[in-house]
Coordinates of C-alpha atoms and ligand atoms in Angstrom, one line a residue:
Chain B
M1 CA 0.0 0.0 0.0
S2 CA 1.4 3.5 -0.9
E3 CA 2.1 5.8 2.0
L4 CA -0.6 8.4 2.8
K5 CA 0.8 11.9 2.6
C6 CA -1.1 14.6 4.5
I7 CA -0.5 18.3 4.6
G8 CA -1.6 20.5 7.4
I9 CA -1.8 24.2 6.8
D10 CA -2.3 26.6 9.6
I11 CA -3.2 30.2 8.6
G12 CA -2.7 32.2 11.7
S13 CA -3.2 36.0 12.0
L14 CA 0.5 36.6 12.0
A15 CA 2.2 33.5 10.6
T16 CA 1.3 30.7 8.1
K17 CA 2.6 27.3 8.8
I18 CA 2.6 24.2 6.6
V19 CA 3.8 20.7 7.3
L20 CA 4.0 17.6 5.2
M21 CA 3.5 14.3 7.0
S22 CA 3.9 10.8 5.8
N23 CA 2.3 8.0 7.7
G24 CA 2.4 10.1 10.9
D25 CA 6.0 11.4 10.6
M26 CA 6.9 15.0 9.8
V27 CA 8.7 15.1 6.5
D28 CA 9.0 18.8 5.8
W29 CA 7.7 22.2 6.9
R30 CA 7.6 25.9 6.0
L31 CA 6.7 29.1 7.9
N32 CA 6.1 32.6 6.7
R33 CA 4.4 35.8 7.8
S34 CA 0.7 35.7 6.8
T35 CA 0.6 39.3 5.5
Y36 CA -2.7 40.8 4.4
D37 CA -2.9 38.3 1.5
F38 CA -2.7 35.1 3.5
K39 CA -4.4 33.2 0.8
R40 CA -1.5 33.8 -1.5
V41 CA 1.1 33.1 1.2
G42 CA -0.7 29.8 1.9
R43 CA -0.7 28.9 -1.8
D44 CA 3.0 29.8 -2.2
L45 CA 4.0 27.6 0.7
F46 CA 1.9 24.8 -0.5
D47 CA 3.3 24.9 -4.1
D48 CA 6.8 25.1 -2.7
I49 CA 6.5 22.1 -0.3
L50 CA 4.9 20.0 -3.1
T51 CA 7.7 21.0 -5.6
K52 CA 10.6 20.3 -3.1
N53 CA 9.1 16.9 -2.3
N54 CA 8.3 15.9 -5.9
L55 CA 4.6 15.6 -5.2
S56 CA 1.6 16.5 -7.2
R57 CA -1.7 17.8 -5.7
S58 CA -3.5 14.5 -6.2
E59 CA -0.9 12.7 -4.0
V60 CA -1.7 14.6 -0.8
Y61 CA -4.7 15.2 1.4
V62 CA -4.8 18.8 2.7
M63 CA -6.4 19.9 6.0
S64 CA -6.5 23.6 6.7
T65 CA -6.8 25.1 10.2
G66 CA -6.4 28.5 11.9
Y67 CA -8.0 31.8 11.6
G68 CA -7.8 31.8 7.8
R69 CA -8.8 28.1 7.4
N70 CA -11.9 28.9 5.3
T71 CA -9.9 30.9 2.7
I72 CA -7.8 27.9 1.6
D73 CA -9.7 26.8 -1.5
F74 CA -7.2 24.0 -2.3
A75 CA -7.9 22.2 1.1
D76 CA -9.8 19.0 1.1
D77 CA -11.2 19.7 4.6
R78 CA -10.8 22.1 7.5
I79 CA -10.7 21.9 11.2
T80 CA -10.6 24.5 13.9
E81 CA -7.3 25.3 15.6
I82 CA -8.7 24.1 18.9
S83 CA -9.0 20.5 17.6
A84 CA -5.7 20.8 15.6
H85 CA -3.7 21.9 18.6
A86 CA -5.2 19.2 20.8
R87 CA -4.2 16.6 18.3
G88 CA -0.8 18.3 17.5
V89 CA 0.5 18.3 21.0
Q90 CA -0.1 14.5 21.3
F91 CA 2.4 14.1 18.4
F92 CA 5.1 15.5 20.7
Y93 CA 3.7 14.4 24.1
P94 CA 1.2 11.5 23.8
E95 CA 0.4 11.9 27.5
A96 CA -0.7 15.6 27.1
R97 CA -3.8 16.5 29.0
S98 CA -3.9 20.2 28.4
V99 CA -2.8 22.9 26.0
I100 CA -2.1 26.6 26.3
D101 CA -1.7 28.2 23.0
I102 CA -0.8 31.8 22.7
G103 CA -0.8 33.2 19.2
G104 CA -0.5 36.6 17.7
Q105 CA -4.2 37.6 18.1
D106 CA -5.6 35.1 20.5
S107 CA -4.9 32.7 23.3
K108 CA -6.7 29.5 24.2
A109 CA -6.7 26.8 26.8
I110 CA -7.7 23.2 25.9
L111 CA -8.5 20.2 28.0
I112 CA -7.9 16.8 26.5
S113 CA -9.7 13.6 27.4
R114 CA -7.6 10.9 29.1
K115 CA -9.8 8.3 27.5
N116 CA -9.5 9.1 23.8
G117 CA -7.4 12.2 23.3
N118 CA -10.4 14.3 22.2
V119 CA -11.1 17.9 23.2
I120 CA -13.4 17.9 26.3
D121 CA -13.4 21.6 27.0
F122 CA -11.8 24.9 25.9
Q123 CA -11.6 28.6 26.5
M124 CA -10.6 31.4 24.2
N125 CA -9.8 35.0 25.0
D126 CA -12.4 37.4 23.7
K127 CA -11.7 40.1 21.1
C128 CA -9.4 42.0 23.4
A129 CA -5.6 41.7 22.8
A130 CA -4.7 41.1 26.5
G131 CA -3.0 37.8 26.9
T132 CA -1.9 37.5 23.3
G133 CA 1.3 37.9 21.3
R134 CA 0.0 41.3 20.3
F135 CA 0.2 42.5 23.9
L136 CA 3.9 41.5 24.0
E137 CA 4.5 43.2 20.7
V138 CA 2.9 46.5 21.9
M139 CA 4.9 46.3 25.2
A140 CA 8.2 45.6 23.4
H141 CA 7.5 48.6 21.2
A142 CA 6.8 50.8 24.3
L143 CA 10.1 49.6 25.8
E144 CA 11.9 50.1 22.5
I145 CA 13.4 46.6 22.5
P146 CA 13.1 43.9 19.8
I147 CA 10.3 41.4 20.5
D148 CA 12.8 38.5 20.4
E149 CA 14.7 40.0 23.3
I150 CA 12.0 40.9 25.7
G151 CA 11.7 37.4 27.2
S152 CA 15.4 37.0 28.0
L153 CA 15.5 40.6 29.4
A154 CA 12.6 39.7 31.7
L155 CA 14.5 36.7 33.1
E156 CA 17.3 39.0 34.3
S157 CA 14.9 40.7 36.8
N158 CA 14.6 39.8 40.4
K159 CA 12.0 42.4 41.1
P160 CA 9.2 42.4 38.5
A161 CA 7.4 45.7 38.3
S162 CA 3.7 45.6 39.1
I163 CA 1.5 46.1 36.0
S164 CA -2.1 46.2 37.2
S165 CA -3.9 46.7 33.9
T166 CA -4.6 43.7 31.7
C167 CA -6.0 45.9 28.9
T168 CA -3.3 46.5 26.3
V169 CA -4.0 50.2 26.0
F170 CA -3.9 50.9 29.8
A171 CA -0.9 48.6 30.3
E172 CA 1.0 50.5 27.6
S173 CA 0.5 53.8 29.5
E174 CA 1.4 52.1 32.7
V175 CA 4.7 50.9 31.1
I176 CA 5.5 54.3 29.8
S177 CA 4.9 55.9 33.2
L178 CA 7.0 53.2 35.0
F179 CA 9.7 54.0 32.5
A180 CA 9.4 57.7 33.2
Q181 CA 9.6 57.0 37.0
G182 CA 13.0 55.3 36.5
S183 CA 12.0 51.6 36.7
L184 CA 14.5 49.3 35.1
K185 CA 13.6 47.9 31.7
K186 CA 14.2 44.4 32.9
D187 CA 11.8 44.8 35.8
I188 CA 9.2 46.3 33.6
A189 CA 9.7 43.5 31.1
A190 CA 9.3 40.9 33.9
G191 CA 6.1 42.7 35.0
I192 CA 4.7 42.5 31.5
H193 CA 5.4 38.8 31.3
K194 CA 3.8 38.2 34.8
S195 CA 0.7 40.1 33.7
I196 CA 0.2 38.1 30.5
A197 CA 0.8 34.8 32.4
K198 CA -1.7 35.8 35.0
R199 CA -4.3 36.6 32.4
V200 CA -3.8 33.4 30.5
A201 CA -3.5 31.2 33.6
S202 CA -6.8 32.5 35.0
M203 CA -8.5 31.6 31.7
A204 CA -6.8 28.1 31.7
K205 CA -7.8 27.5 35.3
R206 CA -11.5 28.0 34.4
I207 CA -11.5 24.8 32.5
G208 CA -9.3 23.0 35.0
V209 CA -6.1 22.4 33.0
E210 CA -3.8 19.8 34.5
P211 CA -0.4 18.2 33.8
L212 CA 0.9 17.3 31.3
L213 CA 0.4 20.7 29.9
V214 CA 1.9 21.7 26.5
F215 CA 2.5 25.3 25.7
T216 CA 2.2 26.1 21.9
G217 CA 1.9 29.0 19.5
G218 CA 4.4 31.7 18.6
V219 CA 4.6 33.0 22.2
A220 CA 5.7 29.6 23.5
K221 CA 9.2 30.4 22.3
N222 CA 9.3 33.1 24.9
I223 CA 11.0 31.5 27.9
A224 CA 9.8 34.2 30.4
V225 CA 6.1 33.6 29.6
K226 CA 6.7 29.9 30.3
K227 CA 8.4 30.6 33.6
Y228 CA 5.6 32.9 34.8
L229 CA 2.9 30.5 33.6
E230 CA 4.5 27.7 35.6
K231 CA 4.5 30.0 38.7
E232 CA 0.8 30.8 38.2
L233 CA -0.2 27.3 37.5
D234 CA 2.1 25.7 40.1
F235 CA 3.3 22.9 37.9
E236 CA 5.8 22.3 35.1
I237 CA 4.7 22.9 31.5
F238 CA 6.3 21.7 28.3
Q239 CA 7.1 23.2 25.0
P240 CA 7.3 21.1 21.9
E241 CA 10.3 21.4 19.6
Y242 CA 8.3 23.4 17.1
P243 CA 5.6 25.2 19.1
Q244 CA 4.4 27.2 16.1
L245 CA 3.9 24.1 14.0
T246 CA 1.6 22.3 16.4
G247 CA -1.6 23.4 14.7
A248 CA -0.4 22.4 11.3
I249 CA 0.9 19.1 12.6
G250 CA -2.4 18.4 14.3
A251 CA -4.4 19.3 11.1
A252 CA -2.2 16.8 9.2
L253 CA -2.7 14.1 11.8
I254 CA -6.4 14.6 11.8
A255 CA -6.3 14.3 8.0
K256 CA -4.5 11.0 8.4
D257 CA -7.0 9.7 11.1
K258 CA -9.8 10.7 8.8
N259 CA -8.4 8.8 5.9
A260 CA -7.7 5.8 8.0
N261 CA -11.4 5.5 9.0
Chain E
M1 CA -28.5 39.1 7.5
D2 CA -31.2 41.7 7.2
N3 CA -34.7 40.2 7.1
I4 CA -35.8 42.9 4.7
E5 CA -39.0 41.3 3.6
L6 CA -40.2 40.7 7.1
L7 CA -39.4 44.2 8.2
E8 CA -41.0 45.8 5.2
S9 CA -44.2 43.9 5.7
Y10 CA -44.1 44.6 9.4
N11 CA -43.7 48.3 8.6
S12 CA -46.8 48.2 6.4
Y13 CA -48.7 46.4 9.1
L14 CA -47.9 49.0 11.7
Q15 CA -48.7 51.9 9.2
E16 CA -52.0 50.3 8.6
Q17 CA -52.7 49.9 12.3
K18 CA -51.7 53.5 12.9
A19 CA -53.9 54.7 10.0
N20 CA -56.8 52.9 11.7
G21 CA -56.2 55.1 14.8
K22 CA -54.4 52.5 16.9
K23 CA -51.8 53.5 19.5
I24 CA -48.5 51.6 19.5
I25 CA -46.6 50.5 22.7
A26 CA -43.0 49.5 22.2
Y27 CA -41.4 47.2 24.9
L28 CA -38.1 45.5 25.5
T29 CA -38.7 41.9 25.0
H30 CA -38.7 39.9 28.2
D31 CA -41.2 37.8 30.0
N32 CA -44.0 39.0 32.2
V33 CA -45.1 41.9 30.0
P34 CA -49.0 41.7 29.8
I35 CA -49.5 42.3 26.1
E36 CA -53.0 41.0 26.4
L37 CA -53.9 44.1 28.4
F38 CA -52.6 46.3 25.6
E39 CA -54.5 44.5 22.9
A40 CA -57.7 44.5 25.0
A41 CA -57.5 48.3 25.0
G42 CA -57.0 48.4 21.3
F43 CA -53.2 49.1 21.4
V44 CA -50.6 47.4 19.2
P45 CA -47.7 45.9 21.1
L46 CA -44.3 46.5 19.4
P47 CA -41.6 44.1 20.7
L48 CA -38.1 45.5 20.2
I49 CA -36.5 42.4 18.8
F50 CA -34.3 43.9 16.1
A51 CA -30.8 43.9 17.6
G52 CA -27.7 42.4 16.1
K53 CA -25.6 45.0 14.2
D54 CA -22.5 46.9 15.4
E55 CA -23.4 50.2 13.7
L56 CA -26.5 50.3 15.9
M57 CA -24.4 49.8 19.0
D58 CA -22.1 52.7 17.8
A59 CA -25.1 54.9 17.2
S60 CA -26.1 54.6 20.8
H61 CA -23.0 55.9 22.4
S62 CA -24.2 59.4 22.8
Y63 CA -26.7 58.0 25.3
L64 CA -25.2 54.8 26.7
P65 CA -21.6 53.7 27.6
P66 CA -20.2 50.8 25.5
S67 CA -20.3 48.8 28.8
T68 CA -24.0 48.3 28.5
C69 CA -25.5 45.1 27.0
S70 CA -25.3 45.1 23.2
Y71 CA -29.1 44.5 23.0
A72 CA -29.8 47.7 25.0
Q73 CA -27.3 49.6 22.8
S74 CA -29.0 48.4 19.7
C75 CA -32.4 49.3 20.9
I76 CA -31.2 52.9 21.3
G77 CA -29.3 52.7 18.0
Y78 CA -32.5 52.0 16.1
F79 CA -33.9 55.3 17.3
S80 CA -30.7 57.4 17.0
S81 CA -28.9 56.1 13.9
T82 CA -28.9 58.1 10.7
P83 CA -30.0 57.3 8.1
R84 CA -32.8 55.5 10.0
T85 CA -33.0 51.8 9.2
H86 CA -36.2 51.0 10.9
E87 CA -38.4 54.0 10.5
F88 CA -41.5 52.1 11.7
L89 CA -40.1 52.6 15.2
D90 CA -41.1 56.2 14.9
L91 CA -44.7 55.0 14.9
A92 CA -44.4 54.0 18.6
D93 CA -46.4 56.3 20.8
Y94 CA -45.4 54.8 24.2
I95 CA -42.6 52.8 25.7
L96 CA -43.2 50.4 28.5
L97 CA -40.6 50.6 31.2
S98 CA -40.1 47.4 33.1
N99 CA -37.4 46.4 35.6
H100 CA -36.3 43.2 34.0
C101 CA -32.8 44.5 34.3
V102 CA -30.9 47.8 34.7
S103 CA -30.4 48.0 30.9
N104 CA -34.1 47.6 30.4
I105 CA -34.8 50.6 32.7
C106 CA -32.1 52.7 31.2
V107 CA -33.2 52.1 27.6
S108 CA -36.9 52.8 28.3
E109 CA -35.9 56.0 30.2
I110 CA -33.7 57.2 27.4
L111 CA -36.3 56.4 24.7
S112 CA -38.9 58.3 26.7
N113 CA -36.8 61.3 27.6
N114 CA -34.8 61.8 24.4
F115 CA -37.1 60.4 21.7
N116 CA -40.4 61.7 23.1
R117 CA -42.1 58.5 23.8
K118 CA -44.6 58.6 26.6
R119 CA -43.6 56.2 29.3
L120 CA -45.7 53.5 31.0
D121 CA -44.2 51.9 34.1
F122 CA -44.6 48.3 35.0
Y123 CA -42.4 47.0 37.8
V124 CA -42.2 43.3 38.6
S125 CA -41.0 41.3 41.5
Y126 CA -38.2 38.8 41.1
T127 CA -39.6 36.4 43.6
R128 CA -42.8 34.3 43.5
N129 CA -44.0 34.5 47.1
S130 CA -47.4 35.7 48.1
N131 CA -46.3 39.3 48.4
A132 CA -44.7 39.2 45.0
L133 CA -48.0 37.9 43.5
K134 CA -50.0 40.6 45.3
Y135 CA -47.5 43.2 44.0
Y136 CA -47.8 41.9 40.4
K137 CA -51.5 42.1 40.6
L138 CA -51.4 45.7 41.9
E139 CA -49.0 46.6 39.1
L140 CA -51.4 45.1 36.5
K141 CA -54.2 47.1 37.9
H142 CA -52.1 50.2 37.9
L143 CA -51.1 49.7 34.3
Q144 CA -54.7 49.0 33.3
K145 CA -55.7 52.3 34.9
E146 CA -53.0 54.2 33.1
I147 CA -54.1 52.7 29.8
E148 CA -57.7 53.5 30.6
G149 CA -56.6 57.1 31.3
I150 CA -55.2 57.3 27.8
T151 CA -58.2 55.8 26.0
K152 CA -60.7 57.4 28.4
E153 CA -62.5 54.1 28.3
R154 CA -62.7 51.2 30.8
I155 CA -61.2 47.9 29.5
P156 CA -64.0 45.4 30.2
D157 CA -62.9 42.2 31.9
H158 CA -64.4 40.1 29.2
R159 CA -62.1 41.8 26.6
I160 CA -59.0 41.1 28.6
K161 CA -60.1 37.5 29.0
E162 CA -60.8 37.1 25.3
E163 CA -57.3 38.4 24.6
I164 CA -55.8 36.0 27.1
I165 CA -57.6 33.1 25.4
R166 CA -56.6 34.3 22.0
H167 CA -52.9 34.6 23.0
N168 CA -53.1 31.3 24.8
N169 CA -54.4 29.5 21.7
F170 CA -51.8 31.2 19.6
K171 CA -48.9 30.2 21.8
T172 CA -50.2 26.6 21.9
I173 CA -49.9 26.6 18.1
V174 CA -46.5 28.2 18.1
E175 CA -45.4 25.5 20.5
Q176 CA -46.0 22.9 17.7
V177 CA -43.2 24.5 15.7
S178 CA -40.7 23.3 18.4
K179 CA -41.7 19.7 17.6
L180 CA -41.2 20.0 13.8
N181 CA -38.2 18.4 12.2
I182 CA -37.0 21.5 10.5
P183 CA -33.7 23.4 10.6
G184 CA -33.3 25.7 13.6
S185 CA -33.1 28.8 11.4
E186 CA -36.6 28.1 10.0
K187 CA -38.0 27.7 13.5
L188 CA -36.4 30.9 14.6
D189 CA -37.9 32.8 11.7
I190 CA -41.3 31.6 12.8
Y191 CA -40.8 32.4 16.4
Q192 CA -39.6 35.9 15.6
K193 CA -42.5 36.5 13.3
A194 CA -45.0 35.1 15.9
I195 CA -43.7 37.5 18.6
L196 CA -43.8 40.5 16.2
Y197 CA -47.4 40.0 15.1
G198 CA -48.9 37.9 17.8
P199 CA -52.2 36.1 17.1
A200 CA -52.9 38.4 14.1
I201 CA -51.0 35.8 12.0
Q202 CA -52.4 32.7 13.6
A203 CA -53.8 31.4 10.3
E204 CA -50.5 31.9 8.6
I205 CA -48.5 30.0 11.3
E206 CA -51.0 27.2 11.1
E207 CA -50.6 27.0 7.4
I208 CA -46.8 26.9 7.7
I209 CA -47.0 24.2 10.3
S210 CA -49.3 22.0 8.2
S211 CA -47.1 22.5 5.1
Y212 CA -44.0 21.4 7.2
K213 CA -45.9 18.4 8.6
S214 CA -46.7 17.2 5.1
N215 CA -43.1 17.5 4.1
T216 CA -41.3 14.3 5.2
K217 CA -37.7 15.6 5.5
N218 CA -36.4 14.9 8.9
T219 CA -33.6 17.2 10.1
N220 CA -33.4 16.4 13.7
S221 CA -32.7 12.7 13.4
T222 CA -30.2 12.9 10.6
H223 CA -28.3 16.1 11.5
P224 CA -25.1 15.1 13.3
K225 CA -24.6 18.3 15.5
N226 CA -27.9 19.1 17.2
V227 CA -27.8 21.6 20.0
I228 CA -30.0 23.4 22.4
F229 CA -29.7 27.2 22.4
T230 CA -30.2 29.0 25.7
G231 CA -29.4 32.3 27.4
C232 CA -30.0 35.5 25.5
S233 CA -32.3 35.4 22.5
I234 CA -31.3 35.7 18.8
F235 CA -32.9 38.9 17.5
I236 CA -33.8 39.8 14.0
N237 CA -30.7 41.1 12.1
D238 CA -28.3 39.0 14.2
Y239 CA -25.8 36.9 12.1
L240 CA -25.3 34.3 14.8
M241 CA -27.8 31.7 13.4
D242 CA -25.8 31.7 10.2
L243 CA -22.6 31.0 12.0
I244 CA -24.1 28.1 13.9
E245 CA -25.5 26.5 10.8
D246 CA -22.4 27.1 8.8
A247 CA -20.5 25.3 11.5
G248 CA -22.7 22.3 10.9
G249 CA -24.9 22.9 13.9
N250 CA -28.7 22.7 14.1
I251 CA -30.7 24.2 17.0
V252 CA -33.4 21.8 18.0
L253 CA -34.6 23.8 21.0
F254 CA -34.6 27.5 21.5
D255 CA -34.7 27.7 25.3
T256 CA -34.8 31.5 25.2
W257 CA -37.3 34.3 25.4
I258 CA -37.8 34.1 21.6
G259 CA -38.7 30.4 21.8
R260 CA -39.7 28.3 24.7
N261 CA -40.1 31.1 27.2
Y262 CA -42.7 32.7 25.0
Y263 CA -44.7 29.7 23.8
S264 CA -44.6 27.7 27.0
Q265 CA -46.4 30.4 29.1
T266 CA -49.9 29.1 28.6
F267 CA -52.8 28.0 30.8
S268 CA -54.8 24.8 30.7
E269 CA -58.5 25.1 29.9
E270 CA -59.3 24.2 33.5
V271 CA -57.3 27.1 34.8
I272 CA -58.9 29.5 32.4
A273 CA -62.3 28.3 33.4
S274 CA -61.6 28.4 37.1
L275 CA -60.4 32.0 37.2
N276 CA -63.0 34.6 36.3
D277 CA -60.9 37.7 37.0
P278 CA -58.5 38.1 34.0
I279 CA -56.0 39.9 36.3
D280 CA -55.9 36.7 38.4
L281 CA -55.2 34.8 35.3
L282 CA -52.3 37.0 34.3
T283 CA -51.0 36.8 37.9
K284 CA -51.2 33.0 37.7
R285 CA -49.1 33.1 34.5
F286 CA -46.5 35.2 36.3
E287 CA -46.6 32.7 39.2
N288 CA -46.0 29.8 36.9
N289 CA -43.1 31.4 35.0
V290 CA -40.4 29.8 37.1
Y291 CA -38.0 29.2 34.2
G292 CA -37.7 32.8 33.1
D293 CA -34.5 34.5 34.1
H294 CA -36.6 37.1 35.9
C295 CA -37.3 34.7 38.8
V296 CA -35.3 34.0 41.9
P297 CA -34.1 32.0 43.7
D298 CA -34.5 28.9 41.6
S299 CA -34.8 29.8 37.9
L300 CA -31.3 28.7 37.1
D301 CA -31.6 25.3 38.9
N302 CA -35.0 24.8 37.2
K303 CA -33.5 25.5 33.9
I304 CA -30.6 23.1 34.5
V305 CA -33.0 20.3 35.5
F306 CA -35.2 21.0 32.5
L307 CA -32.2 20.9 30.1
E308 CA -30.8 17.8 31.5
N309 CA -34.1 16.0 31.1
Y310 CA -34.5 17.4 27.6
V311 CA -31.0 16.1 26.6
N312 CA -31.7 12.7 28.1
E313 CA -35.1 12.4 26.4
Y314 CA -33.6 13.5 23.1
H315 CA -30.9 10.9 23.4
K316 CA -33.5 8.2 24.1
K317 CA -35.6 9.2 21.1
Y318 CA -33.0 9.9 18.5
G319 CA -29.8 8.3 19.8
D320 CA -28.0 11.6 19.5
K321 CA -26.1 13.3 22.3
I322 CA -26.8 17.0 22.1
G323 CA -24.8 19.9 23.6
V324 CA -26.0 23.3 24.9
I325 CA -24.9 26.7 23.6
N326 CA -25.4 29.3 26.3
H327 CA -25.6 32.7 24.6
I328 CA -24.4 35.6 26.7
I329 CA -24.6 39.1 25.3
K330 CA -21.7 41.0 26.7
F331 CA -22.6 43.0 29.8
C332 CA -25.8 41.2 30.3
D333 CA -25.5 40.4 34.0
H334 CA -28.4 38.0 34.1
F335 CA -26.5 35.5 32.1
S336 CA -22.9 36.3 32.5
L337 CA -22.8 36.2 36.3
F338 CA -24.0 32.6 36.4
Q339 CA -22.3 31.2 33.3
S340 CA -19.7 29.3 35.2
Y341 CA -22.2 27.8 37.6
F342 CA -24.5 26.9 34.7
K343 CA -21.8 25.2 32.7
E344 CA -20.3 23.3 35.7
K345 CA -23.7 21.9 36.8
L346 CA -24.6 20.7 33.4
Q347 CA -21.1 19.3 32.8
E348 CA -21.5 17.4 36.1
R349 CA -24.6 15.8 34.5
G350 CA -22.7 14.9 31.4
V351 CA -24.0 17.7 29.2
Q352 CA -21.5 19.6 27.1
V353 CA -21.9 23.4 27.3
L354 CA -20.4 26.2 25.2
N355 CA -20.6 29.6 27.0
L356 CA -20.7 31.9 24.1
E357 CA -20.1 35.5 25.3
R358 CA -20.1 38.1 22.6
D359 CA -21.3 41.5 21.4
Y360 CA -22.6 42.3 18.0
S361 CA -19.4 43.6 16.4
R362 CA -18.5 42.1 13.1
S363 CA -14.8 42.1 13.9
I364 CA -15.3 39.1 16.2
K365 CA -17.2 37.0 13.7
G366 CA -14.1 34.9 12.9
Q367 CA -13.3 34.2 16.5
L368 CA -17.0 33.4 17.2
S369 CA -17.2 30.9 14.4
T370 CA -14.0 29.2 15.6
R371 CA -15.6 28.8 19.1
I372 CA -18.8 27.4 17.6
E373 CA -17.0 25.1 15.1
A374 CA -14.7 23.8 17.8
F375 CA -17.7 23.1 20.0
M376 CA -19.4 21.2 17.1
E377 CA -16.2 19.2 16.6
M378 CA -16.1 18.5 20.3
I379 CA -19.7 17.1 20.5
Ligands
SF4_401 S1 -29.8 41.2 27.2 FE1 -29.5 41.1 29.5 S2 -28.8 43.1 30.2 FE2 -29.6 43.3 28.0 S3 -31.7 43.9 28.3 FE3 -31.8 41.7 28.2 S4 -31.6 40.9 30.3 FE4 -31.1 43.1 30.3

């Protein structure tokens, strides 16, 4: 029997991710910024991954996920990022029981069934940017440091500043006034991470997340958010090797499960 | 999506009523409003069930802060937006102020003070003890007097009773819609229309029901993602129903004011025969309304038990496990304060619940459909 090749494509608000899987193993992947034309970005990544792997369209089954999942007209099927992340984390950690995913525009907490690995409950942030990658971006901008450096800077602090607002707009003014009062950048950065972790952890606690918890999405690469989340939740959390690819991997695995049935 | 045809014909209907010299009373749609009393006096009740668009919310912000429920904001928006989208609202002569919630009071006050609608007050107890019943009765009598003051005519008891019977029969017919195997969106259209016009369209509703009955397609038993919809109602112009059906969902029961809370408030023939005073009958209905969210202390627990039984019965009948979508309009305290308790209690009983909190802005459509689709995938 020929191997079944599945492609998962995750169109997030900030990044588009695509993975090619063959019989449950990851063969290749790509990642690019979504831009305003995420349909074209998705198409380009798809064409590229097919070409590099000498595949034609008819040889793969495509499952789209993420915010722009409905715009991918070459997909065979679609699935929400909630189901995709729940399935994707089990690729890295088969024992996973919970997920916290923090992406560019939203954050979510997912509870996975011990019995069958399916989603049993979830929570998403509402339309406000608090507790998302966007919050970190705005704060990094206010502190005038590159987004990639804000996490490591926060870890240098022993005295996180107190940021009481969870609202991005108010928190930004708080950061600016802390700065003006002479607080150190590293302490403000730590305070920012503590605030985002508090917000996300309280959402996650509402559905009773439990170990083993996997932290996914673009923000999972930020080591300070992980540290403060662990403090808030009071247990260790894990990051997969490719946190941003979890949704795309999950979509590809769901495609495989679907074709196996 | 705009229900243009429905709104146009409703506009003509109201114009016609007005041309015939009738007075129109607008009211925010919640239980316990005695519309029979209005109709007995020759008034036309105008339920404000048109919310669901963000431009209407924006248009209300000179009067209400954005931290008021989106339904309340929309009700003001209909009167304050330019160009006017629902001009028939200008036909309303009166606004009924009732204390269903703070938003209800605020909106009615603003409409009466800033848009020159005369205000009629009708305060209702939240409890159902003997004092609450006495108070409800007093309020009914007071309202009756106020209306009689306007018309300068006594409303005869027999007229009120006739209206009670007419509405009672109508609701019994509307209830049959809940048992039809048709898509939820079609049921919702019928409920919305029924609440707009009331018994004036009884023959039409009967015809719709009999045409559906003769049609053999069975949606409930074949649709894979059947759900119960509870919490805040879906109003005319709201896009939510489309999102649910696009996600593969089908609402089999509307456990909302536009739905079960409306058509289930009926009397048996024995009760009608046993109570001569129509005010006693209306009070009896208020007493029986223990599922409405305007009832403490037990309405939430009553609702939980009712939903659990419904889910189990449904499972027995069709073999499907159905979930519950609890619709919470942002800043509606009635539903948002108890959402965690509601979800927890139903989950303990094995029923899956999606607490869907939202306002009417279009910008959250994508996020809303993700939540709905994920719930459908989960059940
Ligand atoms: S939706 Fe809630 S807050 Fe708004 S008017 Fe209705 S009960 Fe009141």
